[in-house]
XYZ file of C-alpha atoms in Angstrom:
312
model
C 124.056 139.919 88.926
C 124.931 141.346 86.161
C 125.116 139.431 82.378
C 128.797 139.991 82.451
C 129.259 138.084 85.885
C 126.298 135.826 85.172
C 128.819 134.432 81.910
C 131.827 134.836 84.326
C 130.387 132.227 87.265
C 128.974 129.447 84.337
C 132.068 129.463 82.994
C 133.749 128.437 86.231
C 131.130 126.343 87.156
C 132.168 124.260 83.912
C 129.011 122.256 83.041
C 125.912 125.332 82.696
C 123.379 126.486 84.420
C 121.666 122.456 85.349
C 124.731 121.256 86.885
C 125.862 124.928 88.685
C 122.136 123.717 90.808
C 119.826 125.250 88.764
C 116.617 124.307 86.591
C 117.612 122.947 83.159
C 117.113 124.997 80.470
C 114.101 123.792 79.154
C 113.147 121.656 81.875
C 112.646 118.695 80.235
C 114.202 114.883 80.812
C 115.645 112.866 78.684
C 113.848 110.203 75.795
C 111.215 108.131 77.648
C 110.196 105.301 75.649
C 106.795 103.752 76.399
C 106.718 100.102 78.387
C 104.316 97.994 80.499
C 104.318 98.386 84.235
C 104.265 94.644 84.252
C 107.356 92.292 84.229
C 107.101 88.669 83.150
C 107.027 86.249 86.219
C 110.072 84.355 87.317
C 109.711 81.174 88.246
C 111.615 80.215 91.449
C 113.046 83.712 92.413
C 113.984 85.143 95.500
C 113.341 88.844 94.713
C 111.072 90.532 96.342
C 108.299 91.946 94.228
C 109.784 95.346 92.472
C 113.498 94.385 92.862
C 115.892 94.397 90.155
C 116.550 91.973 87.886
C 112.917 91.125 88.498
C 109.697 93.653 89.116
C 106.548 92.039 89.454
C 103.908 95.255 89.706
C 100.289 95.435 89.963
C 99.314 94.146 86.208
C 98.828 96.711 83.817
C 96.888 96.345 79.927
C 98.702 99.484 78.469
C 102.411 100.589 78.099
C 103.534 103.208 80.182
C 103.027 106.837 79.195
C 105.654 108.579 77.872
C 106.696 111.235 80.359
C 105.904 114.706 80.667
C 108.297 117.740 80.401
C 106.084 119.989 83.289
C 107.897 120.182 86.488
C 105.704 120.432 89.773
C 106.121 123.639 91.458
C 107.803 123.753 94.917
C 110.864 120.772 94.080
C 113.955 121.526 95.247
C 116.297 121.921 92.517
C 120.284 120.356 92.242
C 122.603 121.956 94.219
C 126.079 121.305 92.984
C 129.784 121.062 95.749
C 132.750 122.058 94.986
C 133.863 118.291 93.135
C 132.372 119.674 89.900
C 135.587 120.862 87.999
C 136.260 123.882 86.122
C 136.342 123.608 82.317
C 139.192 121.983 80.172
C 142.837 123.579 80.516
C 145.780 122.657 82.744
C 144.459 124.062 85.628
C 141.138 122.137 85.330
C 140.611 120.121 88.338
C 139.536 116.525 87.701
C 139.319 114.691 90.301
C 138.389 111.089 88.634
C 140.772 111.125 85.887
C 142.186 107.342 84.888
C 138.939 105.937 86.476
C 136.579 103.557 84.937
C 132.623 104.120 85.902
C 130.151 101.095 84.447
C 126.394 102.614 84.562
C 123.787 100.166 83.962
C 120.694 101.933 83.392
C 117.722 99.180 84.321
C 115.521 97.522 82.076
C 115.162 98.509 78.698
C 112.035 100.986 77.149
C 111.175 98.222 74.392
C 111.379 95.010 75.838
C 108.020 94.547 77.061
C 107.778 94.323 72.866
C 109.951 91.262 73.207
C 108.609 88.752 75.429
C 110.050 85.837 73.976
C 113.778 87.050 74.510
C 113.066 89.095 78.033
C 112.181 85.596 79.361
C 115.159 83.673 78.397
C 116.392 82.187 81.142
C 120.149 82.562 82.228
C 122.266 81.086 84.783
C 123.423 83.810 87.526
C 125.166 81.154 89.624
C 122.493 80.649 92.438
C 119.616 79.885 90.294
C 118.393 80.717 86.893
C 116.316 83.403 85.894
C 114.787 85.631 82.921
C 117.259 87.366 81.204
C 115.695 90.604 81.490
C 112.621 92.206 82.752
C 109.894 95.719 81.973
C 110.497 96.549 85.096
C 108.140 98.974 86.614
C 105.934 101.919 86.387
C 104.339 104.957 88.433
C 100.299 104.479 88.464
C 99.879 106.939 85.983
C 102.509 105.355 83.562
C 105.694 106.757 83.495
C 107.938 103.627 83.198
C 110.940 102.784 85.613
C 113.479 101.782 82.174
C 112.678 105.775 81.193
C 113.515 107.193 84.566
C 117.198 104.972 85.002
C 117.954 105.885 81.383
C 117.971 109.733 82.118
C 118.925 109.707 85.589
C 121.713 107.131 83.858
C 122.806 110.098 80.955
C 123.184 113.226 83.292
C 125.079 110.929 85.577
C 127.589 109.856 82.924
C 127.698 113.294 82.002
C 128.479 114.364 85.802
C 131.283 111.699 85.953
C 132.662 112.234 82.664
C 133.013 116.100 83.560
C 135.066 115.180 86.321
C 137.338 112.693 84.335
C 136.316 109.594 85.101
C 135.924 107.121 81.853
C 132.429 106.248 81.379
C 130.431 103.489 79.783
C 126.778 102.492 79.834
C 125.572 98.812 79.289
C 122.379 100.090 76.767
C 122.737 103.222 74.174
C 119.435 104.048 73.850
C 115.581 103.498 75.679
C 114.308 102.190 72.366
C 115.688 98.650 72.577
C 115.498 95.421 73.746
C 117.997 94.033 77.134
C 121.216 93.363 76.724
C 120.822 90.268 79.410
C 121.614 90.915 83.018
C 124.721 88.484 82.232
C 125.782 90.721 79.827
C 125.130 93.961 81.906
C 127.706 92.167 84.288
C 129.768 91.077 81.720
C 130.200 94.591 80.084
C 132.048 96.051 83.619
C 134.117 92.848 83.665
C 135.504 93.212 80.179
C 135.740 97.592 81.137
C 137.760 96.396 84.348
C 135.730 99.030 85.687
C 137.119 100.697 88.801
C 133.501 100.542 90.606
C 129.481 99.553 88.587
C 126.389 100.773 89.448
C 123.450 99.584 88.283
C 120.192 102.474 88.405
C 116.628 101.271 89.324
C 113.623 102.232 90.758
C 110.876 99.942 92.808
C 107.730 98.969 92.554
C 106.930 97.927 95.683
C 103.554 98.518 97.623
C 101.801 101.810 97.789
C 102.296 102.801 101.353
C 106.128 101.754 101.015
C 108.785 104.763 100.550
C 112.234 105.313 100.627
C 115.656 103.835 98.758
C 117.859 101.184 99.163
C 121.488 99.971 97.947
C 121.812 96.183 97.271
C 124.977 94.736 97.774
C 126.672 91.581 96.924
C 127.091 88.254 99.076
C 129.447 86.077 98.302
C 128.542 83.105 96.299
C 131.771 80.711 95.731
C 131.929 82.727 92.758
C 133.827 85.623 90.943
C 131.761 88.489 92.768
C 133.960 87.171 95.991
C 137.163 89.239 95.419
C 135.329 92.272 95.133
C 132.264 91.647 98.292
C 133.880 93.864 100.274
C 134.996 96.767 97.697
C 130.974 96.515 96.885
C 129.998 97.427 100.388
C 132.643 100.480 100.486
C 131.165 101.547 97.297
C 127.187 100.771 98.631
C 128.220 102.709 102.044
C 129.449 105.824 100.163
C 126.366 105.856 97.507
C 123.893 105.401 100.463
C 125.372 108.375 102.485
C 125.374 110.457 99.034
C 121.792 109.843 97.869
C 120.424 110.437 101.468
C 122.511 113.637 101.801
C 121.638 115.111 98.351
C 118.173 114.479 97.729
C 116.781 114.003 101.539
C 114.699 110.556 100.266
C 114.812 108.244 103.044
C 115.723 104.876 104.190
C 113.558 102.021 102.770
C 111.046 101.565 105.017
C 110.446 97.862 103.836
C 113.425 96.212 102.899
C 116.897 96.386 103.979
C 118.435 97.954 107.334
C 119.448 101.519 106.893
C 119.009 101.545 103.643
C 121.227 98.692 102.790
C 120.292 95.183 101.547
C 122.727 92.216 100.595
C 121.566 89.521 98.288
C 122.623 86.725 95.861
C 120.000 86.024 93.676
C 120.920 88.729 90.972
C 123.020 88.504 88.265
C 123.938 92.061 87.973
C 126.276 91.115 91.047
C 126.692 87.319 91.188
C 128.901 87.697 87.912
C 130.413 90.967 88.502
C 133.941 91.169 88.856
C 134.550 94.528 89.736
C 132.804 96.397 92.939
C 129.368 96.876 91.633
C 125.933 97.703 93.606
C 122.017 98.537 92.434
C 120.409 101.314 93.744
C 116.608 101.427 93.947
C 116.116 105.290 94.133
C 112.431 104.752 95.852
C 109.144 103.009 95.069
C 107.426 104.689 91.942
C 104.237 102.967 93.220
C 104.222 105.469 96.189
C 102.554 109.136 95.295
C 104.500 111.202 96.894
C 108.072 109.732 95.652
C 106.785 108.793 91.706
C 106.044 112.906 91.796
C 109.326 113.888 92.567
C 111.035 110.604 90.231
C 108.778 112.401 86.977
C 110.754 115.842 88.178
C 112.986 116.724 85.528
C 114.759 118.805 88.671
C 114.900 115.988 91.221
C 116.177 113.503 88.373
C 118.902 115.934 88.134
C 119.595 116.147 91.819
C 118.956 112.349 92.160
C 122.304 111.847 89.118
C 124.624 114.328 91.118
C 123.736 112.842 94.555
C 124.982 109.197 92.611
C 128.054 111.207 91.319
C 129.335 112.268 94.212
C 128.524 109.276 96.186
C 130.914 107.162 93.444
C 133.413 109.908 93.454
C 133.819 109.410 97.490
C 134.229 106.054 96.440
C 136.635 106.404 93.829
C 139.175 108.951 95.792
């Protein structure tokens, strides 16, 4: 191809060479602040070990490592569809325009620094629980609240492309929460048109696959919006499994879906919301493809579309 045609096909593509299904141009992720693979322990919760809202890992002495830039050889890269739009202009097509889109990137890359606020404990309807947790960690260190918080960015980016509104509940990977109340509380007061909130597990070492997490309803304001949730959950699920060939959860949840009421994230939300636990970065195979600058861009446009089949 020549240079001339090269410039002519990124500039219908819209968004460059990463989100046209390429590599990125240098390759590397986003900020990945260090934190422990450890959360604090939650007295009294349902969750399963790994889920969100609260990880409990294998213990760990150190913070995370911050993540590399070095992609493995041999990963698939993104391939984009035709629902990315062309650039600006009258004739640009965008397809989520008017929409509201709530991301919720998990965890937070500092708070294992605040221990004392993490473990607040706030009421989420069912029970109480810690206000926020580390979350988890691959064995070699790369830490879950660094992996949502880039896979979080290139999907705002994605969405926002498209037209949708975007807003995410934490600015940076160098802070501490907000809450899981407020996570909730930030789609309520966006009236977002659908939430999602981005994890990964931590679950046992021969475990693989993702899972969606739904609401149940509770008696409480997540009830209106049970069903909407499960719409949303079906078309993320179908998504993710058809752009980045992960599969099903192999340990929790039926075809890769899981209701539950024990989180906050979804007991207070009042506009459709799921989680989405990408895979288990305890498991080899999946934590190499999570530290994949490539896949993590594959992983965000597999969540785009998923919420755009949603949203239209």
């Amino acid at each position: 191809m020549t240079s001339r045609a090269l410039a002519a096909a990124l500039v219908l593509c819209g968004l460059g060479v990463a989100a046209c299904g390429g590599a990125p141009d240098d390759g590397t992720a986003g900020p990945a602040a260090p934190g422990p693979a450890t959360s604090p322990a939650e007295p009294g919760a349902s969750a399963p070990a790994g889920s969100p809202d609260s990880d409990a890992p294998a213990p760990s002495t150190a913070p995370p490592a911050e993540e590399g830039t070095a992609s493995p050889s041999g990963e698939t890269t993104a391939t984009s569809d035709s629902t990315v739009p062309a650039p600006g202009g009258s004739a640009a097509v965008k397809p989520l325009r008017g929409k509201v889109v709530v991301i919720d990137p998990g965890h937070n890359g500092h708070n294992y620094r605040n221990p004392s606020a993490i473990n607040r404990q706030v009421d989420v309807l069912t029970h109480k629980k810690a206000c926020d947790t580390t979350g988890t960690a691959t064995n070699d260190g790369y830490a879950e609240a660094a992996f949502t918080w880039d896979v979080s960015r290139q999907l705002k980016a994605l969405l926002e492309s498209r037209g949708a509104t975007v807003k995410l509940t934490r600015q940076n990977n160098t802070g501490v929460g907000p809450c899981i109340t407020e996570r909730a509380a930030i789609g309520n007061r966006a009236r977002a048109d659908a939430a999602i909130s981005v994890h990964a597990d931590g679950a046992g070492a021969s475990d693989r696959g993702f899972h969606v997490i739904m609401p149940k309803r509770i008696n409480g304001p997540v009830d209106p919006v049970v069903d909407d949730s499960r719409k949303l959950g079906l078309a993320v699920r179908n998504a993710f499994r058809s752009g980045t060939g992960l599969p099903y959860s192999t340990y929790i949840g039926r075809d890769a879906l899981s209701f539950r009421n024990d989180l906050g994230g979804l007991n207070l939300s009042k506009v459709p919301k799921i989680f989405i636990e990408c895979g288990n970065m305890r498991n080899a195979g999946e934590a190499r493809k999570f530290r994949n600058a490539q896949f993590r861009e594959r992983i965000a446009l597999s969540l785009a579309n998923g919420l755009q089949d949603y949203l239209t």
